[in-house]
């Protein structure tokens, strides 16, 4: 799996702003994104991933 | 970037310094905490061998980033037995031949524990099979697994009926 930055936004506004940057994806539960990233299946592997606000 | 996390694993507080956000909960348990009871089967969330309970809910630990679970209460197969006394599910898996090679068994038992806690299987074998369908057993011990889960489910129901009577 390619490396990435893990961001923990403190608010929804912060999360939305961070997610607007290219190469960013919401992690949410992660079971889907993580699986696709492990397999190198995502066409543009996200550079950064967001944890849900407050999580 | 601070990548240190604190977890409660089998009732014990553990502080872990992560060098990389890619570390899965499974690798943390196995490689860092040396709790190798949780198995790495497919590492893709398809086999269920890595099932653990996080805050009481069953999770494929291979698809959980450790860093996402700062502060979580994690239960693994190592935390299931009470000192030298097997958990009823462990005893039932032995009694019903719920395994052959045993590789999937920790995940099966954690999943069964989660299923029973969810209280959604009842005593219907079909619902137990459905509820356990995320855990593959290549030896094909499914009938024994279903019987074991049903037995424990039944004895728990009877115990709770006795308590309320």
Short mmCIF file of N, CA, C and O in Angstrom, two decimals, chain B residues 10 52-58 73-76 79-80 82 87 89 109-122 132 149 152-153 156-157:
data_model
loop_
_atom_site.label_atom_id
_atom_site.label_comp_id
_atom_site.label_asym_id
_atom_site.label_seq_id
_atom_site.Cartn_x
_atom_site.Cartn_y
_atom_site.Cartn_z
N UNK B 10 -7.91 -6.47 25.58
CA UNK B 10 -8.25 -7.52 26.55
C UNK B 10 -8.19 -6.99 27.98
O UNK B 10 -7.67 -7.65 28.88
N UNK B 52 -11.99 -9.34 15.30
CA UNK B 52 -11.87 -9.01 16.73
C UNK B 52 -13.10 -8.18 17.09
O UNK B 52 -13.85 -7.76 16.21
N UNK B 53 -13.31 -7.95 18.38
CA UNK B 53 -14.39 -7.06 18.79
C UNK B 53 -13.78 -5.70 19.14
O UNK B 53 -12.84 -5.62 19.92
N UNK B 54 -14.30 -4.65 18.51
CA UNK B 54 -13.92 -3.29 18.87
C UNK B 54 -15.13 -2.64 19.50
O UNK B 54 -16.18 -2.53 18.86
N UNK B 55 -14.99 -2.24 20.75
CA UNK B 55 -16.10 -1.69 21.52
C UNK B 55 -17.34 -2.60 21.38
O UNK B 55 -18.47 -2.13 21.20
N UNK B 56 -17.08 -3.90 21.43
CA UNK B 56 -18.16 -4.89 21.43
C UNK B 56 -18.68 -5.29 20.07
O UNK B 56 -19.51 -6.18 19.97
N UNK B 57 -18.20 -4.62 19.01
CA UNK B 57 -18.69 -4.94 17.66
C UNK B 57 -17.61 -5.67 16.87
O UNK B 57 -16.44 -5.35 16.95
N UNK B 58 -18.04 -6.66 16.09
CA UNK B 58 -17.03 -7.44 15.35
C UNK B 58 -16.54 -6.67 14.14
O UNK B 58 -17.32 -6.05 13.43
N UNK B 73 -11.69 -0.10 22.75
CA UNK B 73 -11.61 -1.26 23.62
C UNK B 73 -11.65 -2.49 22.72
O UNK B 73 -12.65 -2.76 22.08
N UNK B 74 -10.52 -3.18 22.65
CA UNK B 74 -10.39 -4.30 21.70
C UNK B 74 -10.38 -5.62 22.47
O UNK B 74 -9.67 -5.76 23.47
N UNK B 75 -11.18 -6.55 21.99
CA UNK B 75 -11.17 -7.89 22.57
C UNK B 75 -10.70 -8.88 21.50
O UNK B 75 -11.26 -8.92 20.41
N UNK B 76 -9.65 -9.63 21.84
CA UNK B 76 -9.16 -10.66 20.91
C UNK B 76 -9.38 -12.03 21.54
O UNK B 76 -9.78 -12.13 22.71
N UNK B 79 -8.32 -12.81 25.04
CA UNK B 79 -9.02 -12.26 26.19
C UNK B 79 -10.36 -12.92 26.46
O UNK B 79 -11.16 -12.42 27.25
N UNK B 80 -10.61 -14.05 25.81
CA UNK B 80 -11.94 -14.66 25.88
C UNK B 80 -12.07 -15.62 27.06
O UNK B 80 -13.07 -15.63 27.77
N UNK B 82 -11.47 -17.31 30.78
CA UNK B 82 -11.23 -16.79 32.13
C UNK B 82 -10.14 -17.64 32.76
O UNK B 82 -10.39 -18.80 33.08
N UNK B 87 -13.99 -20.23 27.60
CA UNK B 87 -15.28 -19.58 27.38
C UNK B 87 -16.25 -20.64 26.86
O UNK B 87 -15.83 -21.57 26.15
N UNK B 89 -18.16 -20.72 24.46
CA UNK B 89 -18.06 -20.89 23.01
C UNK B 89 -16.86 -21.76 22.63
O UNK B 89 -16.95 -22.59 21.73
N UNK B 109 -14.74 -17.68 16.56
CA UNK B 109 -15.22 -17.52 17.94
C UNK B 109 -15.49 -16.04 18.24
O UNK B 109 -16.51 -15.71 18.86
N UNK B 110 -14.63 -15.15 17.77
CA UNK B 110 -14.88 -13.72 18.00
C UNK B 110 -16.15 -13.29 17.27
O UNK B 110 -16.94 -12.49 17.79
N UNK B 111 -16.35 -13.83 16.08
CA UNK B 111 -17.54 -13.48 15.31
C UNK B 111 -18.79 -14.02 16.00
O UNK B 111 -19.81 -13.34 16.08
N UNK B 112 -18.69 -15.25 16.50
CA UNK B 112 -19.83 -15.85 17.20
C UNK B 112 -20.16 -15.05 18.46
O UNK B 112 -21.33 -14.82 18.78
N UNK B 113 -19.11 -14.60 19.14
CA UNK B 113 -19.30 -13.79 20.34
C UNK B 113 -20.04 -12.50 19.97
O UNK B 113 -20.98 -12.08 20.65
N UNK B 114 -19.61 -11.88 18.88
CA UNK B 114 -20.27 -10.66 18.41
C UNK B 114 -21.71 -10.95 18.02
O UNK B 114 -22.62 -10.19 18.36
N UNK B 115 -21.92 -12.05 17.33
CA UNK B 115 -23.27 -12.41 16.88
C UNK B 115 -24.20 -12.60 18.07
O UNK B 115 -25.33 -12.10 18.08
N UNK B 116 -23.70 -13.30 19.09
CA UNK B 116 -24.54 -13.54 20.27
C UNK B 116 -24.84 -12.22 20.98
O UNK B 116 -25.97 -11.97 21.41
N UNK B 117 -23.82 -11.35 21.06
CA UNK B 117 -24.05 -10.04 21.69
C UNK B 117 -25.05 -9.21 20.92
O UNK B 117 -25.80 -8.43 21.50
N UNK B 118 -25.02 -9.34 19.60
CA UNK B 118 -25.97 -8.58 18.78
C UNK B 118 -27.39 -9.09 19.00
O UNK B 118 -28.35 -8.37 18.74
N UNK B 119 -27.50 -10.33 19.46
CA UNK B 119 -28.82 -10.88 19.76
C UNK B 119 -29.72 -11.02 18.56
O UNK B 119 -30.93 -10.93 18.68
N UNK B 120 -29.12 -11.22 17.38
CA UNK B 120 -29.96 -11.27 16.19
C UNK B 120 -30.09 -12.65 15.58
O UNK B 120 -30.83 -12.83 14.62
N UNK B 121 -29.40 -13.63 16.15
CA UNK B 121 -29.44 -14.95 15.53
C UNK B 121 -30.54 -15.84 16.09
O UNK B 121 -31.09 -16.67 15.39
N UNK B 122 -30.87 -15.64 17.35
CA UNK B 122 -31.88 -16.50 17.96
C UNK B 122 -31.45 -17.95 17.89
O UNK B 122 -30.26 -18.27 17.95
N UNK B 132 -22.85 -15.75 10.49
CA UNK B 132 -21.45 -16.19 10.52
C UNK B 132 -20.86 -16.26 9.12
O UNK B 132 -19.74 -16.76 8.94
N UNK B 149 -22.51 -22.59 18.00
CA UNK B 149 -23.10 -21.27 18.27
C UNK B 149 -24.52 -21.44 18.80
O UNK B 149 -24.93 -20.78 19.76
N UNK B 152 -24.55 -22.53 22.50
CA UNK B 152 -24.23 -21.46 23.46
C UNK B 152 -25.38 -20.46 23.51
O UNK B 152 -25.78 -20.00 24.58
N UNK B 153 -25.93 -20.14 22.35
CA UNK B 153 -27.08 -19.24 22.28
C UNK B 153 -28.22 -19.78 23.14
O UNK B 153 -28.84 -19.05 23.91
N UNK B 156 -27.46 -19.65 26.88
CA UNK B 156 -27.55 -18.27 27.38
C UNK B 156 -29.00 -17.85 27.53
O UNK B 156 -29.38 -17.21 28.50
N UNK B 157 -29.82 -18.24 26.56
CA UNK B 157 -31.25 -17.91 26.64
C UNK B 157 -31.89 -18.56 27.85
O UNK B 157 -32.67 -17.94 28.57
#
